[in-house]
Short mmCIF file of C-alpha atoms and ligand atoms in Angstrom, two decimals:
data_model
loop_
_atom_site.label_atom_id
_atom_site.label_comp_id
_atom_site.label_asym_id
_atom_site.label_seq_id
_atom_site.Cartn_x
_atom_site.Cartn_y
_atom_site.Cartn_z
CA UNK A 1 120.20 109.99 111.80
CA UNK A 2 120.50 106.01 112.76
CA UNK A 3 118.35 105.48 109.88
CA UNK A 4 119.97 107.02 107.16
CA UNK A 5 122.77 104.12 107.09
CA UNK A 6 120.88 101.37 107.93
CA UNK A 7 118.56 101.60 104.81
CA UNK A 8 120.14 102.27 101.25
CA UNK A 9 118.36 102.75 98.36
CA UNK A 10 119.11 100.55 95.39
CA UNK A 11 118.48 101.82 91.79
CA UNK A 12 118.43 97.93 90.70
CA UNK A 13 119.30 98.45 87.07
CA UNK A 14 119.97 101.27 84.01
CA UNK A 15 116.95 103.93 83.06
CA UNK A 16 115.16 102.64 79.86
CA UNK A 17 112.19 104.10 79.94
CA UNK A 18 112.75 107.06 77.61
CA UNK A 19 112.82 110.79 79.10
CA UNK A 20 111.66 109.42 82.45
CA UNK A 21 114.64 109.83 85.19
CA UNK A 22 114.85 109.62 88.67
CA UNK A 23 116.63 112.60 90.28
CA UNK A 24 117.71 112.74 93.91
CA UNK A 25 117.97 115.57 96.41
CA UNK A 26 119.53 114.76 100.07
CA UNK A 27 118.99 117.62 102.75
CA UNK A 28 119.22 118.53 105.95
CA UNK A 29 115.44 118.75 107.54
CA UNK A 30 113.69 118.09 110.95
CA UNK A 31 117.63 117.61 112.24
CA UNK A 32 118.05 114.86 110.29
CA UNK A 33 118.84 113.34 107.10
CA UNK A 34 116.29 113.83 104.16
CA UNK A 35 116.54 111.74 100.44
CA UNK A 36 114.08 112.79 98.08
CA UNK A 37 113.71 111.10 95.01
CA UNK A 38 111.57 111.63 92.15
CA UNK A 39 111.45 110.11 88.59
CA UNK A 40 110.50 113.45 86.32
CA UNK A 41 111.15 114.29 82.49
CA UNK A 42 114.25 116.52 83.32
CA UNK A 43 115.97 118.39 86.60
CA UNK A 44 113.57 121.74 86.05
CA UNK A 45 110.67 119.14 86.44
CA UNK A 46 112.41 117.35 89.28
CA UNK A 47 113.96 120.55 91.08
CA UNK A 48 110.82 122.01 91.60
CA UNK A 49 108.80 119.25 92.37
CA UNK A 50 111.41 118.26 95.26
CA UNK A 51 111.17 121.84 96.45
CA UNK A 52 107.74 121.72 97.16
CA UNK A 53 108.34 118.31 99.36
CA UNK A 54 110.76 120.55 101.12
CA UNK A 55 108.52 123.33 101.91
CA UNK A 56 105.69 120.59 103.18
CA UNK A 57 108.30 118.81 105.30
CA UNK A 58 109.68 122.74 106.78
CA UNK A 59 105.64 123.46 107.45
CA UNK A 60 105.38 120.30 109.07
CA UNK A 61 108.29 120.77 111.37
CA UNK A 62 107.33 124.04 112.52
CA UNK A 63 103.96 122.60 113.49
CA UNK A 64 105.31 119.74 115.74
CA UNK A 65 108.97 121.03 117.22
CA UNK A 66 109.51 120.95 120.26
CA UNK A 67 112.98 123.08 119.90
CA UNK A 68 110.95 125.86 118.30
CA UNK A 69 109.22 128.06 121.39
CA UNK A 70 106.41 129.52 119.33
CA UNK A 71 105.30 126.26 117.83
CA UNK A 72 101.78 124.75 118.60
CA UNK A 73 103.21 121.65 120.27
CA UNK A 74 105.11 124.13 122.72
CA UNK A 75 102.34 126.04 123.18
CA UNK A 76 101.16 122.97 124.68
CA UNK A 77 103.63 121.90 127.10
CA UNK A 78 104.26 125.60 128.19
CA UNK A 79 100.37 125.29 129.26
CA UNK A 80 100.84 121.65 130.78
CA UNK A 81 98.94 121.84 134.23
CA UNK A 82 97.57 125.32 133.56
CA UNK A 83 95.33 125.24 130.42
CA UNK A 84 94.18 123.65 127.35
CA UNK A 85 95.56 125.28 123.99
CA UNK A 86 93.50 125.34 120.94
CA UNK A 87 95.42 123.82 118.13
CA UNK A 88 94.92 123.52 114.18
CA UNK A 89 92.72 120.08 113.18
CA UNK A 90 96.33 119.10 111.50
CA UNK A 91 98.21 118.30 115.34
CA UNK A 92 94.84 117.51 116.82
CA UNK A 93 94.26 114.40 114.83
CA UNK A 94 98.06 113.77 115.14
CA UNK A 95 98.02 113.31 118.98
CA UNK A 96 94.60 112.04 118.48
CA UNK A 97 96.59 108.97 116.60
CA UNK A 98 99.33 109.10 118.40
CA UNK A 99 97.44 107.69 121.58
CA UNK A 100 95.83 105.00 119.70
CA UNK A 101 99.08 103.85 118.80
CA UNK A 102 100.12 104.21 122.59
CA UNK A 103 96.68 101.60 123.66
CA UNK A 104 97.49 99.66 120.72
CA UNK A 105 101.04 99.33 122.24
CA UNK A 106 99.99 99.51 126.06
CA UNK A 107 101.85 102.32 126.08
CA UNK A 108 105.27 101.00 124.96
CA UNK A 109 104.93 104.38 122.36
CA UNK A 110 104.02 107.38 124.50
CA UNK A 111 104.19 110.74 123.17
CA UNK A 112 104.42 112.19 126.51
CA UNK A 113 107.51 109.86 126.94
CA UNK A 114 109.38 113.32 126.39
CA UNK A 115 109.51 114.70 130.29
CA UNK A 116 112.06 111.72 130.45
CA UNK A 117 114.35 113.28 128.29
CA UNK A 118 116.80 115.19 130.67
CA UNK A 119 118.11 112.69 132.10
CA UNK A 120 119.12 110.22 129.42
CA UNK A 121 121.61 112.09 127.31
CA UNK A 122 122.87 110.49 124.20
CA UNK A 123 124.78 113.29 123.46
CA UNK A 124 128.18 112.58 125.50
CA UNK A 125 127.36 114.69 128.02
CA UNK A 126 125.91 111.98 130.56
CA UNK A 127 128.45 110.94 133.44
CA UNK A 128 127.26 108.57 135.20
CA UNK A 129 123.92 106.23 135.59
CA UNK A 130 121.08 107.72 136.86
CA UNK A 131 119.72 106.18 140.14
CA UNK A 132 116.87 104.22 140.21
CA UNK A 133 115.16 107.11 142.57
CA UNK A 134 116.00 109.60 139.37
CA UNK A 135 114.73 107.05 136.86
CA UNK A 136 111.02 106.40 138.97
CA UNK A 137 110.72 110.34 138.96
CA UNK A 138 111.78 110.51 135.36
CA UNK A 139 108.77 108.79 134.28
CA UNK A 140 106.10 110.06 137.07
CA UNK A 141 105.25 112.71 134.14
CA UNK A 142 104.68 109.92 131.54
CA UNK A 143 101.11 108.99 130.84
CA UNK A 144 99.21 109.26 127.71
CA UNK A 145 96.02 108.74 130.14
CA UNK A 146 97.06 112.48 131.22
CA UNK A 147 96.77 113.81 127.53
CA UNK A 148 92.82 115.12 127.30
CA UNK A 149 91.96 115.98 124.42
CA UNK A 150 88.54 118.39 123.21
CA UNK A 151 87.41 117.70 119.57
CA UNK A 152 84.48 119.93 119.92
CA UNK A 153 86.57 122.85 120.76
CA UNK A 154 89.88 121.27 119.15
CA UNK A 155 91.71 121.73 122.78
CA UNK A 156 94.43 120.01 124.24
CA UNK A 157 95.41 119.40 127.58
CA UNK A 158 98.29 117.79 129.71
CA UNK A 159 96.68 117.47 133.28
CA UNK A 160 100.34 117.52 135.26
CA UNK A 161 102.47 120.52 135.07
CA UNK A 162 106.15 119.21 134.25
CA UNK A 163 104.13 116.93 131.19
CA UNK A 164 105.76 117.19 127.80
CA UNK A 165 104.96 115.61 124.46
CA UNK A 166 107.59 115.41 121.92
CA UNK A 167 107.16 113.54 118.26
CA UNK A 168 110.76 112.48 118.16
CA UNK A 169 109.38 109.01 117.18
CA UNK A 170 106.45 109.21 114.81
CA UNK A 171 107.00 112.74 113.54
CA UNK A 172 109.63 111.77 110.29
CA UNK A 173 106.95 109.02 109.53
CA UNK A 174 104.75 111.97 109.00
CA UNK A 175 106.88 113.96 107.37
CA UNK A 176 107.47 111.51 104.84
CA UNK A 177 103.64 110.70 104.46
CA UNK A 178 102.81 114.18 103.77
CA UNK A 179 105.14 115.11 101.51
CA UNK A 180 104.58 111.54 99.21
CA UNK A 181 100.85 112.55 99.16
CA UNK A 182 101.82 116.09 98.04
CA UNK A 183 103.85 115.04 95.56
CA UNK A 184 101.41 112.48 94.37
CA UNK A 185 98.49 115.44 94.31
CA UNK A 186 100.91 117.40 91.99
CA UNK A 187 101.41 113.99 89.38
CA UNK A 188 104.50 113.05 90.35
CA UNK A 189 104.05 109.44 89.36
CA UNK A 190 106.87 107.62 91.30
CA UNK A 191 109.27 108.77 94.21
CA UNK A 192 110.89 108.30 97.36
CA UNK A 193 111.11 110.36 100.48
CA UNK A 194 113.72 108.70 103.08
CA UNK A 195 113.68 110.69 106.43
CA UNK A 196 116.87 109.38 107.24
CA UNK A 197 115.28 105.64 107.43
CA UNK A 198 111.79 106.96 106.94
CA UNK A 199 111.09 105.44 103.97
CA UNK A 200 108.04 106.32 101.96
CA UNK A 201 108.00 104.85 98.21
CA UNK A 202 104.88 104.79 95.46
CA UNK A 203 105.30 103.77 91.47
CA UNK A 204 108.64 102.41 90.10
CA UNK A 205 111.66 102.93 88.58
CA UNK A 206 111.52 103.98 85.14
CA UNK A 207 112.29 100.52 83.71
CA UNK A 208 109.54 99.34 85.70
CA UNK A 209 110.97 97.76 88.37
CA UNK A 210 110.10 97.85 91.90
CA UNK A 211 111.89 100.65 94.17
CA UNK A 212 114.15 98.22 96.15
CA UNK A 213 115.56 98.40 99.72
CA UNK A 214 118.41 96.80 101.12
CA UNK A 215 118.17 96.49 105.51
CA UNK A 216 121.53 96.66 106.89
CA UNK A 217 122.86 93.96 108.85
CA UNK A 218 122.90 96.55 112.39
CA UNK A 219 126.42 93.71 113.51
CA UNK A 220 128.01 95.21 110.44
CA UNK A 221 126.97 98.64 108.86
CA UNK A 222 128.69 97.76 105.60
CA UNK A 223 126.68 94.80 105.06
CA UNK A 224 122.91 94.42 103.86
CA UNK A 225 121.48 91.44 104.75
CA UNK A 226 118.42 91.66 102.85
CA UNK A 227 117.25 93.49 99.50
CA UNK A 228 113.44 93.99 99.72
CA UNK A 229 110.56 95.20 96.53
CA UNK A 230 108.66 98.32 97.87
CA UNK A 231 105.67 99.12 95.59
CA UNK A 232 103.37 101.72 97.02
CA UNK A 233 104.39 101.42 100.81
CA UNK A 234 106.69 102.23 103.68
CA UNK A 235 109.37 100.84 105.24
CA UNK A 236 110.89 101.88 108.68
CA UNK A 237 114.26 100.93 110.62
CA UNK A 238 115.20 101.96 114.05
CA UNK A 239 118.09 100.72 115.47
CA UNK A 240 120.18 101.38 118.78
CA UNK A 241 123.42 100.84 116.84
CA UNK A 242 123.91 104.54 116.61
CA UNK A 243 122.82 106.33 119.18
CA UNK A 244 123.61 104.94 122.77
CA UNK A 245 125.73 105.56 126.29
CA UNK A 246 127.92 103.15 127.71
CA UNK A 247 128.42 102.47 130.60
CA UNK A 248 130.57 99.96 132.88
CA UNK A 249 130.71 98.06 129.17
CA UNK A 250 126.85 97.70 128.80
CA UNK A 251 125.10 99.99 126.26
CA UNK A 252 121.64 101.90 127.00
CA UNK A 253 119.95 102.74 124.08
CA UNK A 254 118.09 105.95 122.73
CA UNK A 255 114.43 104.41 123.12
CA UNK A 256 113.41 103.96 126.45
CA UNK A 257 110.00 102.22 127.70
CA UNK A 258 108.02 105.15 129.39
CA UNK A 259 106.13 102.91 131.78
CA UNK A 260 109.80 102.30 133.52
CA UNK A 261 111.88 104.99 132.16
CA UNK A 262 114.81 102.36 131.54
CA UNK A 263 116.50 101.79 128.25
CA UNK A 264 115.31 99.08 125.65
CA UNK A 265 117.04 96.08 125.56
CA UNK A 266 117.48 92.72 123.61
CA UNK A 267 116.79 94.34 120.22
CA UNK A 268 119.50 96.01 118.04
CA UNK A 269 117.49 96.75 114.78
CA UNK A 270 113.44 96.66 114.06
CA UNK A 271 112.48 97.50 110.31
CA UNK A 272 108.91 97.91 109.60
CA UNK A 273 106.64 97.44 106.68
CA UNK A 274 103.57 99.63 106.30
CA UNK A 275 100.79 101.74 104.53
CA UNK A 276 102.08 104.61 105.25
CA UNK A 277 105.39 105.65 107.56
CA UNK A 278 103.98 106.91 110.63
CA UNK A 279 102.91 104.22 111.24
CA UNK A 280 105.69 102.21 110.84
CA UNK A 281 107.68 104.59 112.43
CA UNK A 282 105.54 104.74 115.45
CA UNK A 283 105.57 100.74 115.58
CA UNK A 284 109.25 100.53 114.99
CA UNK A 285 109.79 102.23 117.81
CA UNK A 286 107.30 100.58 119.98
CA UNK A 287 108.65 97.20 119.20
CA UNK A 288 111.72 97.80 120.44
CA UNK A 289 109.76 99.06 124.06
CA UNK A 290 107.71 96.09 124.08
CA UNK A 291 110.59 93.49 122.95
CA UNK A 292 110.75 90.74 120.52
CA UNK A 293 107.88 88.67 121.58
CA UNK A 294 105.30 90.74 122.69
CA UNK A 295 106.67 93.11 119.60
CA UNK A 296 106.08 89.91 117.21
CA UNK A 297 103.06 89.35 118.32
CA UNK A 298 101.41 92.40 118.50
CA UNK A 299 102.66 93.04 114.92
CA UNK A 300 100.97 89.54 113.80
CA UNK A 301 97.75 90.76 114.57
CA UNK A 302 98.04 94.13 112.47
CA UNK A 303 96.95 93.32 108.85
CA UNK A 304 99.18 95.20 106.45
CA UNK A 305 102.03 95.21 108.89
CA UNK A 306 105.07 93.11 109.26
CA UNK A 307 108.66 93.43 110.77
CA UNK A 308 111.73 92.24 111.17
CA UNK A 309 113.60 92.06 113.87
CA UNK A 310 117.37 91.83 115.08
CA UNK A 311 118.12 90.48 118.35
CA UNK A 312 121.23 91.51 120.39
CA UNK A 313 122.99 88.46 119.49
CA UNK A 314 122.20 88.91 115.67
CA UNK A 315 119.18 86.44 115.51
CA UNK A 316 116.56 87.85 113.11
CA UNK A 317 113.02 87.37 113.44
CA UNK A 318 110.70 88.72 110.86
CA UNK A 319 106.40 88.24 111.32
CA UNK A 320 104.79 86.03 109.71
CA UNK A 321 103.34 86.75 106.50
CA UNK A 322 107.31 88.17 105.34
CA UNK A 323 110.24 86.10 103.47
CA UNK A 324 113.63 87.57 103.64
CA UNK A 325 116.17 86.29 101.13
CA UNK A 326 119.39 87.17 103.61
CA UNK A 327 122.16 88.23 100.80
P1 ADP B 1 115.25 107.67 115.32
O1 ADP B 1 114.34 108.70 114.72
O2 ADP B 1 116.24 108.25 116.27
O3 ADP B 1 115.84 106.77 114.32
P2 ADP B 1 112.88 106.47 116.53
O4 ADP B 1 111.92 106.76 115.45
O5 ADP B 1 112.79 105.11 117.11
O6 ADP B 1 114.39 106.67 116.16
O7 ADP B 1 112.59 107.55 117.63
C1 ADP B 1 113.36 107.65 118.76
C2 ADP B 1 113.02 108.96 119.41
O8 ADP B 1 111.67 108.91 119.87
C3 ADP B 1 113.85 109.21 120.64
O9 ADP B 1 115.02 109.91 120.33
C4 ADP B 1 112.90 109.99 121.52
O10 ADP B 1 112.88 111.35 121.11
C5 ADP B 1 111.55 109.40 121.16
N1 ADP B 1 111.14 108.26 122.00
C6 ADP B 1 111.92 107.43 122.71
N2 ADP B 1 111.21 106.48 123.32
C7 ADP B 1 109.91 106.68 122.98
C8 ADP B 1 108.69 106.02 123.28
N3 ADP B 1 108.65 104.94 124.04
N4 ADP B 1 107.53 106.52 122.76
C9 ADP B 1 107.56 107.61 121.97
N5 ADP B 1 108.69 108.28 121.64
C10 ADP B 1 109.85 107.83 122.13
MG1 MG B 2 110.06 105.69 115.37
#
């Protein structure tokens, strides 16, 4: 939802290359925002090609809901404190990542973050500030430590009752993955699948140009402040422009660092360059939990991965092996 405005896509210049097109789809999937683009020899090729992205992204969203009772991951937290479920390989190795990205963060990304959601609304619906009694209990569910997993008998189990795990923050990135490699396995030779921000590219345009992507400026949504190439890779923004409560004039922002159950703060906007958008997604969030140092740093010592970063007073920051030419 915050993503889809703070990353357009650019078609840089005319189609040469002769019968070659890119078409684009945008949909409503996973709650959000989808843009799926792929460069085919006419819109039969191009319909059906998006519809099977579609159908992987649906699959994949009834595998890791949390809103849908009968899905695995509820399954899961229904059993939290009672049992371990047995889930498919596909969500095993999922969480299985998910908590290396939580002790590669020090658990700035936590998918059991989710227990804290009741009482952070960004809805509207919040009235006041919860107390800092409320916010301590918030997060006494919160520990990726408590997730155990089984590989031998493909079991998962969150020790505490009350435990949750939710894949509001990685779960688009993998969305977007899945349905690129699809895509590629069927010979579609150049595309784009946005998840409202997500954004998963391989080949080029038609003329032969790179797929380019222009960041928003998150102090003024009508302005880009950088246009960037994207070859065969992902890029990620998450930004607490969008989705916030205010209170007493001071915003608190949608991602909140499980170890204290508080609100980010300092950072306004953190794009991500990766491999592959899970990944980026997963770090984009976790940089905003960890802040712009420790976020900068951490990032530095990734290979393949860089950021940039917007500060709440507009500074930008990017790591150190990326250039941005501001527009
Ligand atoms: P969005 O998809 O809203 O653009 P993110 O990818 O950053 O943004 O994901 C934010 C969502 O992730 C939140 O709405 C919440 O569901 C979840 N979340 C918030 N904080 C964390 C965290 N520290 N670790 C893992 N998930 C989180
Ligand atoms: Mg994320």
């Amino acid at each position: 939802m915050i993503r889809q405005v703070s990353i357009i896509l650019i078609f840089c210049s005319c189609v040469i290359a002769i019968g070659q097109q890119p078409y684009k789809q945008t949909m409503k999937l996973m709650g959000s925002r989808f843009d799926i683009t792929v460069v085919a020899k006419d819109s039969i090729e191009a319909n059906l090609h998006i519809l099977l992205a579609v159908n992987e992204i649906k699959r994949i969203e009834k595998l890791i809901s949390s809103w849908d009772t009968n899905s695995e991951t509820s399954l899961i937290n229904k059993n939290a404190g009672v049992s371990p479920i047995q889930v498919s390989q596909e969500l095993y190795q999922l969480i299985e990542r998910s908590i290396k990205i939580s002790e590669l963060t020090d658990g700035a990304f936590d998918i059991s973050y989710a227990s804290i959601d009741k009482i952070w609304q960004f809805n509207g619906s919040m009235q006041r500030l919860p107390n800092v009694k409320e916010i301590k209990q918030s997060v006494a569910k919160v520990g990726y430590k408590n997730i155990v997993l089984n590989k031998a008998e493909s079991t998962i189990f969150l020790k505490q009752k009350g435990m949750k795990i939710g894949f509001g923050a990685i779960g688009k990135g993998y969305a977007a993955d899945k349905a690129k490699e699809l895509l590629i396995s069927k010979g579609v030779v150049s595309g784009i699948v946005n998840a409202s921000g997500d954004m998963n590219t391989w080949g080029r345009q038609p003329n032969g140009e790179e797929w380019k992507v222009a960041i928003t400026n998150p102090l003024n949504k009508n302005k880009a402040f950088a246009l960037l190439p994207i070859t065969n890779g992902a890029v990620v923004t998450s930004g607490n422009y969008e989705k916030f409560v205010l209170f007493d004039g001071k915003k608190y922002s949608h991602i909140i660092d499980p170890r204290t159950g508080y609100p980010s703060k300092g950072i306004i906007s953190v794009t991500v360059f990766a491999p592959k958008s899970e990944l980026a997604d997963a770090l984009a969030t976790s940089v905003f939990v960890m802040g712009k140092e420790v976020g900068l740093n951490r990032i530095n010592q990734l290979p393949n991965i860089e950021c940039v970063i917007v500060d709440d007073l507009g500074k930008v920051s990017t790591s150190k092996n990326i250039k941005i030419n501001t527009l």
